Short mmCIF file of C-alpha atoms and ligand atoms in Angstrom, two decimals:
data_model
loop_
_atom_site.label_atom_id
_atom_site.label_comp_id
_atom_site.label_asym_id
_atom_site.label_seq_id
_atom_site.Cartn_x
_atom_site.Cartn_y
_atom_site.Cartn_z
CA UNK A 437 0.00 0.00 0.00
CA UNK A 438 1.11 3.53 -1.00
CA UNK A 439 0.09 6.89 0.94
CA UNK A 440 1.35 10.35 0.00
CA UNK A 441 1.76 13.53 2.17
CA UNK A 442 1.89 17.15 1.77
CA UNK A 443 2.75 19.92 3.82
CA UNK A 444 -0.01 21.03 6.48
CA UNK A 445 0.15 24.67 8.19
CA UNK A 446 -0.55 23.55 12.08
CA UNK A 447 -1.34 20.75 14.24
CA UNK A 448 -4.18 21.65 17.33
CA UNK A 449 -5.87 19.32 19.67
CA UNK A 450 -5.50 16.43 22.09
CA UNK A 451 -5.57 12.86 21.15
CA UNK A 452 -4.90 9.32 22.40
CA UNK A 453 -1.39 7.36 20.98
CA UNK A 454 -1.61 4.01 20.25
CA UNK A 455 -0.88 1.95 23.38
CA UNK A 456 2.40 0.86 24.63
CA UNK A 457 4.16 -1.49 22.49
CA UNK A 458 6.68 -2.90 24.96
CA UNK A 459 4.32 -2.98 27.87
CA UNK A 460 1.30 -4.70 25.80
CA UNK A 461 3.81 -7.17 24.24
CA UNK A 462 5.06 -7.50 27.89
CA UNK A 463 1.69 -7.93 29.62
CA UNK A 464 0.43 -10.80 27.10
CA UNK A 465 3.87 -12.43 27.87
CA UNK A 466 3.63 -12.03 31.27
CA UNK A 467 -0.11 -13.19 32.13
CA UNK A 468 1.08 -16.46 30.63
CA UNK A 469 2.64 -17.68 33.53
CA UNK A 470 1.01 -16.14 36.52
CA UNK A 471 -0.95 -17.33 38.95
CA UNK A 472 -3.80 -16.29 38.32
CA UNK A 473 -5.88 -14.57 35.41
CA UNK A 474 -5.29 -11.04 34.83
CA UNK A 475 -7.31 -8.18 33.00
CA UNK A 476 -5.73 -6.10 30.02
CA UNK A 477 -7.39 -2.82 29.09
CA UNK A 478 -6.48 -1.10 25.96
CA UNK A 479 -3.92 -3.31 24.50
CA UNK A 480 -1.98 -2.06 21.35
CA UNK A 481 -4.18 -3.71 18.83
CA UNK A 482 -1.03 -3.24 16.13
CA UNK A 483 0.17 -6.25 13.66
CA UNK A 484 3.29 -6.62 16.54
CA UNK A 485 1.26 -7.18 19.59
CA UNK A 486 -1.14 -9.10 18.34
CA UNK A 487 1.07 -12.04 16.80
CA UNK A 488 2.63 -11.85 20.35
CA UNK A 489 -0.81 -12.74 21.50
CA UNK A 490 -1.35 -15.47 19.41
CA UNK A 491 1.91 -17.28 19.84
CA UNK A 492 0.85 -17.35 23.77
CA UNK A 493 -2.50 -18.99 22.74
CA UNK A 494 -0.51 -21.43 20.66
CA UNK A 495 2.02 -21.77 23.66
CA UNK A 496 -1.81 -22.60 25.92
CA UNK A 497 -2.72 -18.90 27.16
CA UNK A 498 -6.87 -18.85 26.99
CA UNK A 499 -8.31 -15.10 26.71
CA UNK A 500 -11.99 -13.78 26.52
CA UNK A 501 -12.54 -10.80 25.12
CA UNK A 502 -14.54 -8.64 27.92
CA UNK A 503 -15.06 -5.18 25.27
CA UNK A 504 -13.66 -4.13 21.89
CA UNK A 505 -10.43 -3.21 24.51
CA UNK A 506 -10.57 -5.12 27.23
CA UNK A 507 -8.96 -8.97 27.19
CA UNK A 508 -8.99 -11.32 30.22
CA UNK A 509 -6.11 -13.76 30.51
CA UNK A 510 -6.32 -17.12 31.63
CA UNK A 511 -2.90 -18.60 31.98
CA UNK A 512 -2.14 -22.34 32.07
CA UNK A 513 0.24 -24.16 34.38
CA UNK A 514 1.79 -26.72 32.02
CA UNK A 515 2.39 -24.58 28.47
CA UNK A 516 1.38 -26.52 25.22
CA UNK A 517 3.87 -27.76 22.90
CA UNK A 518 3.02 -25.88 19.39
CA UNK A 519 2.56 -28.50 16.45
CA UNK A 520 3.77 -25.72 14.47
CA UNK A 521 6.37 -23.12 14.15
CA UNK A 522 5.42 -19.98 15.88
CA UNK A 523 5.45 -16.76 13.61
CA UNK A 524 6.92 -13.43 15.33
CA UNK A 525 5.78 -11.74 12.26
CA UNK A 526 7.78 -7.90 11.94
CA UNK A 527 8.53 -8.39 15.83
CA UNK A 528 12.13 -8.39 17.80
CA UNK A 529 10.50 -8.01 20.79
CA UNK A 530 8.00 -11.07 20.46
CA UNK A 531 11.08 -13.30 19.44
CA UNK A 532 13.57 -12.39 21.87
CA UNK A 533 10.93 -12.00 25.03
CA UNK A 534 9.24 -15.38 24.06
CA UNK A 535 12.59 -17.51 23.49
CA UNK A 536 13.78 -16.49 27.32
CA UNK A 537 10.50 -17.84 28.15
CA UNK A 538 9.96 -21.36 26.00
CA UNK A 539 13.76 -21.61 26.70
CA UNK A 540 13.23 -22.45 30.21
CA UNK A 541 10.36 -25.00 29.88
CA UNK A 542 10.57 -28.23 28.42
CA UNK A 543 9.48 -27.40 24.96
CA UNK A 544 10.77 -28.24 21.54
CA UNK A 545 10.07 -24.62 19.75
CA UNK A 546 10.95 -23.32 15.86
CA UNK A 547 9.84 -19.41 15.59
CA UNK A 548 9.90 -17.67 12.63
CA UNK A 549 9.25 -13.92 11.39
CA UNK A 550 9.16 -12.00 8.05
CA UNK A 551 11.65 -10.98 6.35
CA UNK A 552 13.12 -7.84 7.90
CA UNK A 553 12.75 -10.19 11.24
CA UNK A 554 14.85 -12.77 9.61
CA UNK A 555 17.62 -10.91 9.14
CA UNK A 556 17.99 -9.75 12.80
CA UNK A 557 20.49 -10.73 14.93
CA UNK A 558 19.75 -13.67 17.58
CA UNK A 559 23.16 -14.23 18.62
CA UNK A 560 22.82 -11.65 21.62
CA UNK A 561 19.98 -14.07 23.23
CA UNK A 562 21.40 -17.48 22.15
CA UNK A 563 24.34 -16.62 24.06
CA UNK A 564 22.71 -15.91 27.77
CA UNK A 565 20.22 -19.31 27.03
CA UNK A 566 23.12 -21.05 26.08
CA UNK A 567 24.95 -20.24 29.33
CA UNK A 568 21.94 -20.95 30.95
CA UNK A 569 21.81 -24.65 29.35
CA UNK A 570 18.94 -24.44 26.62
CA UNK A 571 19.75 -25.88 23.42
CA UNK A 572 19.73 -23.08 20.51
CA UNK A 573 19.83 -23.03 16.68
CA UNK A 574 19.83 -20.23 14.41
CA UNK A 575 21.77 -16.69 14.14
CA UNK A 576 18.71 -15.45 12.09
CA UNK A 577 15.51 -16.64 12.04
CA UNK A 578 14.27 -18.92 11.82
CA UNK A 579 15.30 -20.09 15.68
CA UNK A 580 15.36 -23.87 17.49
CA UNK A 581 15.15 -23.85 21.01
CA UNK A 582 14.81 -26.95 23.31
CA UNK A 583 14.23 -25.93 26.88
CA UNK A 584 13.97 -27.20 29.94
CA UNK A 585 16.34 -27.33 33.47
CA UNK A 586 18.03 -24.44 33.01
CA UNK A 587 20.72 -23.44 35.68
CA UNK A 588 21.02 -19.27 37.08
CA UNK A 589 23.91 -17.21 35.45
CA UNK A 590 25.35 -14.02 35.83
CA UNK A 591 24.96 -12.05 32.08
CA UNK A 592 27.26 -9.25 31.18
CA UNK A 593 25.13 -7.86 28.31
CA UNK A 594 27.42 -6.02 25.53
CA UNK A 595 24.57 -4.07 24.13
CA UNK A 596 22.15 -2.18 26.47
CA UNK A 597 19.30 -4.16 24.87
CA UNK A 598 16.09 -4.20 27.00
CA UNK A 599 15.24 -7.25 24.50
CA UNK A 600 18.62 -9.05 26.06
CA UNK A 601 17.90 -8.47 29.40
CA UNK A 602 14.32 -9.45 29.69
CA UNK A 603 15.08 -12.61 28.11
CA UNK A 604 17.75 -13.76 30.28
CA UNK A 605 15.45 -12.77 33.69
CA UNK A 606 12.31 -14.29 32.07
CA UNK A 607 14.58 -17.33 31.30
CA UNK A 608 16.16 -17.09 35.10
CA UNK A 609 12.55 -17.15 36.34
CA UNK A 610 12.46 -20.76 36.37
CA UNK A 611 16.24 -21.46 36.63
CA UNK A 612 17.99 -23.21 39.17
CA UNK A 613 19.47 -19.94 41.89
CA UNK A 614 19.81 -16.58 40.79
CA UNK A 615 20.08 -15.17 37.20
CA UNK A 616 21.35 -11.45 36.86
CA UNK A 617 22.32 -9.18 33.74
CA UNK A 618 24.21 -6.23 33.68
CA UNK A 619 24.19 -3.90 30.93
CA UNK A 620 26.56 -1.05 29.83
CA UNK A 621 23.79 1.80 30.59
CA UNK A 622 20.51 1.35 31.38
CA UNK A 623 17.83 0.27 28.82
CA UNK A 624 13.46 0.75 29.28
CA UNK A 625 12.51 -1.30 32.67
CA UNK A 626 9.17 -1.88 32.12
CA UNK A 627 10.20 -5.96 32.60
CA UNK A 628 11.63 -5.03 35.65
CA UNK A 629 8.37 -3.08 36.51
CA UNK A 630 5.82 -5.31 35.43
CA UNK A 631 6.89 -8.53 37.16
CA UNK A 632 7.64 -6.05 40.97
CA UNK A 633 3.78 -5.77 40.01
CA UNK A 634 3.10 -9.28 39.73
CA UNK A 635 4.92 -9.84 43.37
CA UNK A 636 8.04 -11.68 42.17
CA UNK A 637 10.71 -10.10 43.85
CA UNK A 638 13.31 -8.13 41.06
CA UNK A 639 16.66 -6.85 42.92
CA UNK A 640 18.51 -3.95 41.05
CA UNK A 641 22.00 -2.86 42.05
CA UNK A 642 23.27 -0.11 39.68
CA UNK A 643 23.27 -1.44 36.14
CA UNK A 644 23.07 -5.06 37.50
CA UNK A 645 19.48 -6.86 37.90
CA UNK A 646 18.40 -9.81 39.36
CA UNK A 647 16.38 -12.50 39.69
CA UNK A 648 15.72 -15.51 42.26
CA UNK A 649 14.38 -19.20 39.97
CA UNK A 650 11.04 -20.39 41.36
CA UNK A 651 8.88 -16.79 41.62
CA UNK A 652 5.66 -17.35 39.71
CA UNK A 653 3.84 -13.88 40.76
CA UNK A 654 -0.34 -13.40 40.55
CA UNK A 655 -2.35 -12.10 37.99
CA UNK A 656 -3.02 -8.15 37.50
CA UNK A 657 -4.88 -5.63 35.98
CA UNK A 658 -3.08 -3.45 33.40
CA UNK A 659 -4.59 -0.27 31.90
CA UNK A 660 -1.80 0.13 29.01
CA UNK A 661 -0.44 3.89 29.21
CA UNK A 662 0.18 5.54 25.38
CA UNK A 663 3.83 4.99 23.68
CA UNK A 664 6.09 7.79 23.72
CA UNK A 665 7.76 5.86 20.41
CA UNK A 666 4.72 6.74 18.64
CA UNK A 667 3.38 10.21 19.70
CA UNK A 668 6.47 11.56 19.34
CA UNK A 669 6.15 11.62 15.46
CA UNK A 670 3.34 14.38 16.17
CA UNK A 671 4.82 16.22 19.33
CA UNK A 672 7.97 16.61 16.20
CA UNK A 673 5.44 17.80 13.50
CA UNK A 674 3.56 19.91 16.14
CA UNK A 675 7.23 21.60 16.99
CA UNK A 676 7.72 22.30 13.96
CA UNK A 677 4.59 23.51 12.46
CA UNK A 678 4.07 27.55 13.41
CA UNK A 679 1.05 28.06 15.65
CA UNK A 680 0.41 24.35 16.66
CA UNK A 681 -0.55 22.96 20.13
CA UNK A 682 -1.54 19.34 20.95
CA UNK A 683 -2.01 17.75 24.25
CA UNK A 684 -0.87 13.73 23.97
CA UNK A 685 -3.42 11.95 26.69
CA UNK A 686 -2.57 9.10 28.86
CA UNK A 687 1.13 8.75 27.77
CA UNK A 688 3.78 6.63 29.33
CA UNK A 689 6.53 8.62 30.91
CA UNK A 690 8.86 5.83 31.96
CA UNK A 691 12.17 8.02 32.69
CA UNK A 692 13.95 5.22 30.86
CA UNK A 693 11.81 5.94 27.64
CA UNK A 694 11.48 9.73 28.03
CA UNK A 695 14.39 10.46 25.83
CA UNK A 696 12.58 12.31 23.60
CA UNK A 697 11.50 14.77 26.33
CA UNK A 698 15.42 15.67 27.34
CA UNK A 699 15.72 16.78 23.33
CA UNK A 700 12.42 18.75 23.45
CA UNK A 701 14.46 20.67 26.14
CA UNK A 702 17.71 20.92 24.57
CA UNK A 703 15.91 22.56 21.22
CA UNK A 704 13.90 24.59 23.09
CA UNK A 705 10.82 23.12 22.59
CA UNK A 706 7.95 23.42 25.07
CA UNK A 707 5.89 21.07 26.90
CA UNK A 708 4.08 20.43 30.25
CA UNK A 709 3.16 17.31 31.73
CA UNK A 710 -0.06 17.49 33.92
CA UNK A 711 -2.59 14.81 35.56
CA UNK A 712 0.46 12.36 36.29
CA UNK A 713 -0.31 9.21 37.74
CA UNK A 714 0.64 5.37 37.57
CA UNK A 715 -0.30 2.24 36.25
CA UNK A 716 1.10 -0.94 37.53
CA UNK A 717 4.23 1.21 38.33
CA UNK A 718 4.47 2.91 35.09
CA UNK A 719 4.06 6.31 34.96
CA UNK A 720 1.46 7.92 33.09
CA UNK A 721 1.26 11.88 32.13
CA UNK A 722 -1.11 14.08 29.58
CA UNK A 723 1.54 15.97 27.65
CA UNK A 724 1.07 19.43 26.05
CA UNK A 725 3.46 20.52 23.51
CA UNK A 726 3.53 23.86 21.34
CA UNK A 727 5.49 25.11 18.86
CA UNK A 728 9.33 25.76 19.20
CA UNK A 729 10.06 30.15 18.97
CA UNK A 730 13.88 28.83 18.50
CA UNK A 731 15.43 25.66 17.29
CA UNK A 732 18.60 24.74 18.74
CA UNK A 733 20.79 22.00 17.56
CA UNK A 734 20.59 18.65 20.06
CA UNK A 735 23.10 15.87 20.76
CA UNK A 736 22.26 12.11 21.05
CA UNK A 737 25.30 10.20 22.33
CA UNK A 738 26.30 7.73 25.72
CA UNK A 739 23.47 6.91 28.19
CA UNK A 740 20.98 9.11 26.66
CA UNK A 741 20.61 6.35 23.18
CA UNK A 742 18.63 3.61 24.84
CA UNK A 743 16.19 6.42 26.19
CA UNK A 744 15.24 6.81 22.48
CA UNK A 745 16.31 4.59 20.76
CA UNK A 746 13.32 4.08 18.29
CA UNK A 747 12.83 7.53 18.51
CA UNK A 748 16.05 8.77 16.50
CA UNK A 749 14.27 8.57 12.99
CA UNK A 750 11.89 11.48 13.69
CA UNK A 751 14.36 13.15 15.61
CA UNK A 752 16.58 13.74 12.53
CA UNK A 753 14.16 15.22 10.94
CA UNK A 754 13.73 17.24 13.94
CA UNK A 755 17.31 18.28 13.24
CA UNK A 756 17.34 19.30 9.70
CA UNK A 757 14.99 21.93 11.01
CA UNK A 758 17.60 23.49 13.70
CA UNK A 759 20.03 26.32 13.77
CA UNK A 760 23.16 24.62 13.67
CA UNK A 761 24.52 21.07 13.25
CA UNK A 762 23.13 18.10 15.49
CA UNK A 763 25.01 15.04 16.29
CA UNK A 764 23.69 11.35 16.91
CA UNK A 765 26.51 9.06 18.22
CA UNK A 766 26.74 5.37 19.77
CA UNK A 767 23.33 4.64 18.21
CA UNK A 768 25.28 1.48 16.23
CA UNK A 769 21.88 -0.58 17.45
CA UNK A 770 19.76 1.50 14.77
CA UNK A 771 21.52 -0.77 12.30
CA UNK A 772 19.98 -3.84 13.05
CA UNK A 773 16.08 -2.95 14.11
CA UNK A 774 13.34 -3.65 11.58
CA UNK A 775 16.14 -1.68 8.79
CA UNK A 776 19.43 0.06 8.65
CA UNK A 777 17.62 2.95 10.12
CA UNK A 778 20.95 4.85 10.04
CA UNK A 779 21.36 4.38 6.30
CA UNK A 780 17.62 4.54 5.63
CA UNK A 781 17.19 7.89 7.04
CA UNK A 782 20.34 9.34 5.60
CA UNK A 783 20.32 8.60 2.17
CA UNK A 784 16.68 9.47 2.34
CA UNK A 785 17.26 13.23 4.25
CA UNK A 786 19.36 13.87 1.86
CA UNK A 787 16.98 13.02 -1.19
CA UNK A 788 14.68 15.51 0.84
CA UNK A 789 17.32 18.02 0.85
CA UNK A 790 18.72 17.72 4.11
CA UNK A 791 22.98 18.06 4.90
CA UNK A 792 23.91 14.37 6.68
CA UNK A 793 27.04 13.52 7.70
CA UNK A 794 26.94 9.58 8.51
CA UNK A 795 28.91 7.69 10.90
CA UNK A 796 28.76 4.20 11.26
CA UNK A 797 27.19 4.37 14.55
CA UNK A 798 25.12 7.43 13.81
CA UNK A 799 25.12 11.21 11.72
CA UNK A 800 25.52 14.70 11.74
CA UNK A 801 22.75 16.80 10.67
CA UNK A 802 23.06 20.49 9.70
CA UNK A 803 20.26 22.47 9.26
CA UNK A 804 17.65 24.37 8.97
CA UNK A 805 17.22 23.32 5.74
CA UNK A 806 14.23 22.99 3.71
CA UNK A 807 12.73 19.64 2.52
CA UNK A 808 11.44 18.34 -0.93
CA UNK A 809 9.39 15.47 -1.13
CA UNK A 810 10.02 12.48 -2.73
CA UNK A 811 9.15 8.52 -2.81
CA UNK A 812 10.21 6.62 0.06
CA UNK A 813 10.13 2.59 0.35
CA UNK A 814 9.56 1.50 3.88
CA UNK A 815 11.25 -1.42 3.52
CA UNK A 816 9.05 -3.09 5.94
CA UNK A 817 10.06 -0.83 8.86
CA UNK A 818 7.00 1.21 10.49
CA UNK A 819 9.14 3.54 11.82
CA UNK A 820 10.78 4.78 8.52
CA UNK A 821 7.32 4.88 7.20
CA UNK A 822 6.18 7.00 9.78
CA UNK A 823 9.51 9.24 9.85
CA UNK A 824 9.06 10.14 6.07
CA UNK A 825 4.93 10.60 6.30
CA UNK A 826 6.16 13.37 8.67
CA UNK A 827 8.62 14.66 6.72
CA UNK A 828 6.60 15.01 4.01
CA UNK A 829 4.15 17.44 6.58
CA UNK A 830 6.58 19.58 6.16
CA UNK A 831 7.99 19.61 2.73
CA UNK A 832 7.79 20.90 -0.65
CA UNK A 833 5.83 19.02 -2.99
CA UNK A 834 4.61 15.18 -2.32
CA UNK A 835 6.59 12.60 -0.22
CA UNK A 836 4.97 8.80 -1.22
CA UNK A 837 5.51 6.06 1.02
CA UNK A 838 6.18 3.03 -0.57
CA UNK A 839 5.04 0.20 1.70
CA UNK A 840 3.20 2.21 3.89
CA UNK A 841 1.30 -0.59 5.88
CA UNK A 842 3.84 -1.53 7.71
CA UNK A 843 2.32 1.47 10.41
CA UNK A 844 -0.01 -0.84 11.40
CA UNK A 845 2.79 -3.02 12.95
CA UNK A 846 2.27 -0.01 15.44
CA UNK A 847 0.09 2.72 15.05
CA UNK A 848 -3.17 1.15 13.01
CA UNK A 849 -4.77 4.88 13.24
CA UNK A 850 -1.83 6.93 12.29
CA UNK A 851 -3.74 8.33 8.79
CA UNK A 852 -6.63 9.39 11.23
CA UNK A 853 -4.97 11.09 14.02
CA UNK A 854 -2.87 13.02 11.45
CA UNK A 855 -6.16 14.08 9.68
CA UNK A 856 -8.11 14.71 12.48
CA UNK A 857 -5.00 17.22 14.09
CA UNK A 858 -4.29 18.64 11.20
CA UNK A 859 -5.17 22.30 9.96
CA UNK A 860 -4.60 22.78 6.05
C1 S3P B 1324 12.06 -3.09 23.04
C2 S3P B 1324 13.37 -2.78 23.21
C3 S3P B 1324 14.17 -2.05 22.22
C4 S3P B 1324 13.30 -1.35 21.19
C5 S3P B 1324 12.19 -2.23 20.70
C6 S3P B 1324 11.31 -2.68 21.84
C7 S3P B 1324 11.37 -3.85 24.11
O1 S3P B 1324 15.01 -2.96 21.55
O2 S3P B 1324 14.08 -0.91 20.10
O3 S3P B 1324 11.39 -1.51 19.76
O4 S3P B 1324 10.13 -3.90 24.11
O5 S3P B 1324 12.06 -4.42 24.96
P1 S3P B 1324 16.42 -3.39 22.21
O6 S3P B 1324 16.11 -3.80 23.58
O7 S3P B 1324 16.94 -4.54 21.40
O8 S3P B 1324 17.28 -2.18 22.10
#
């Protein structure tokens, strides 16, 4: 499917984001082996999510659907062996989460994913399982595990990978003794979160978390908070765009995803967060965000990258927009998520128009410049497809996305909350 853009004058109004990626991938996961059923309300309903959901009711999960956003989860003590491979579809997250978890039951499991999925790397989670004694095939997918009796380790993570780390504690979960990972800065905690929620005791010390073998934890009820990955396409275009205000409802503000907020101040861009509260430890804000009087140029680089990691698309287009030349370092990880997002939103900038400088482990941006639009192919990554759609807000001429469904891996209404913000 192809959609084309054009430049709009202003953004105004308040709207929902799609719900949390992470946390709704995390919360099917999760209710799988709890005690007890738990309650999800307003579950991403996005392509990702929802083959997370059915490779749990493959693996035995049970769910009734209470409303049009509302799922209760019956888990099942004893998971079921799949007489088929399970497909991960577009999704790292479903792969990597779910292999810590079949890993450490006696299952015989083959998982498999599209295309961009099969070219990720798989390495980085074969090596913890591995250690932990769980038999592993496959640097790509598709993967071969055979689980069962796994024994605690302690994981030095190279890559500050929340993907890594939850699969080695979801793994150590039913280990013999204690399994704990330490990473090299800190990446989003929501696993961390989620199971303190659930009861099962999660120790952190610094960088290094841990886990005791044996904790099971009880059911909950999860009202999934908005992604900050997602709104923060629009809280860029409504930065951007002279005269615009929009007020993002019932976002997560997880400080260990709220990257995107420490560049808002850098540039100079305001925002307010009001009614903040929490839900199941995360915590939840409404977000107001205006126009920028000045742009000033930002820098990504050290602890700061896993805070926005998915984010660092839009914010280069951010950049082409700001007084002066802004620098993205030791974001090497861009390279292997659904694209090359490095060389994906170079080469394409600077079809636009834009000045990029590339690194291998990130660019340099020099702006302001103004943008042209053009044809961009997804490649089967939402978040280039989303990246350009707002570039093309703001540019000259046309921008078509080539490949444009891939936004429903996560944001399904992405054409409507553009056209329903938007003032021509
Ligand atoms: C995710 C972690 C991040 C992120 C991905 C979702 C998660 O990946 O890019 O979109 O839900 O744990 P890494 O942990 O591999 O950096």
């Amino acid at each position: 499917m192809n959609l084309s853009f054009n430049r709009i004058a202003a953004l105004q109004g308040e709207f929902r984001p799609p719900s949390d990626k992470s946390l709704t991938h995390r919360a099917y996961m999760f209710a799988g082996f709890a005690s007890s059923p738990s309650v999800v309300r307003n579950p991403l309903r996005g392509e990702d999510c929802e083959d997370t959901r059915n490779c749990m009711i493959e693996l035995g999960l049970r769910h009734e659907q209470l409303s049009p956003s509302e799922f209760r989860l019956i888990p099942t003590q004893e998971w079921t062996q799949p007489t088929r491979p399970l497909y991960c579809g577009n999704s790292g997250t479903t792969m990597r989460l779910l292999s810590g978890l079949v890993a450490s039951r006696p299952l015989d499991i083959v998982m498999q994913g599209d295309a961009s999925l099969s070219r990720r790397p798989m390495k980085r989670i074969a090596e913890p399982l591995r250690l932990m004694g769980a038999s592993f095939d496959g640097d790509t997918p598709p993967i071969h595990i055979r689980g069962g009796n796994l024994k605690g380790i302690h994981y030095q993570s190279p890559v500050a990978s929340a993907q890594v780390k939850s699969c080695t504690l979801l793994a150590g979960l039913l280990a013999d003794g204690t399994t704990s990972v330490t990473e090299p800065s800190l990446s989003r905690d929501h696993t961390e979160r989620m199971l303190n929620g659930m009861g099962i005791t999660v120790v952190r010390e610094g960088l290094t978390v841990s886990v005791q073998g044996g904790q099971q934890g009880h059911g909950f009820d999860f009202d999934v908070p908005g992604d900050i990955s997602s709104a923060t396409f629009f809280m860029v275009l409504a930065a951007l765009l002279n005269g615009s205000q929009i007020t993002v409802k019932n976002l997560g503000v997880n400080p260990s995803r709220t990257g995107p907020l420490d560049i808002f101040r850098q540039v100079g861009i305001p925002f307010e967060l009001t009614n903040e509260h929490e839900s199941l430890g995360e915590p939840v804000a409404d977000v107001i965000i205006g126009t920028a009087p000045i742009l000033r140029p930002f820098t990504i680089e050290g602890d700061l990258v896993p805070r926005l990691i998915d984010e660092i698309p839009i914010l280069a287009v951010l950049a082409t927009q700001c007084e002066g030349t802004s620098i993205i370092r030791d974001a090497k990880e861009m390279r292997v998520k659904e694209s090359d997002r490095i060389e994906l939103v170079a080469s394409n900038l600077v079809r636009m128009g834009a000045k990029v400088e590339v690194f291998e482990d990130g660019m340099a941006i020099a702006g302001p410049t103004p943008l042209k639009g053009i044809q961009v192919d997804s490649k089967l990554d939402h978040r280039i497809a989303m990246t350009f759609a707002i570039a093309g807000c703001i540019a000259s001429g046309t921008t078509k996305i080539i490949g444009a469904e891939s936004i429903r891996t996560s944001f399904p209404d992405f054409e409507e909350v553009l056209a329903r913000l938007a003032i021509h």
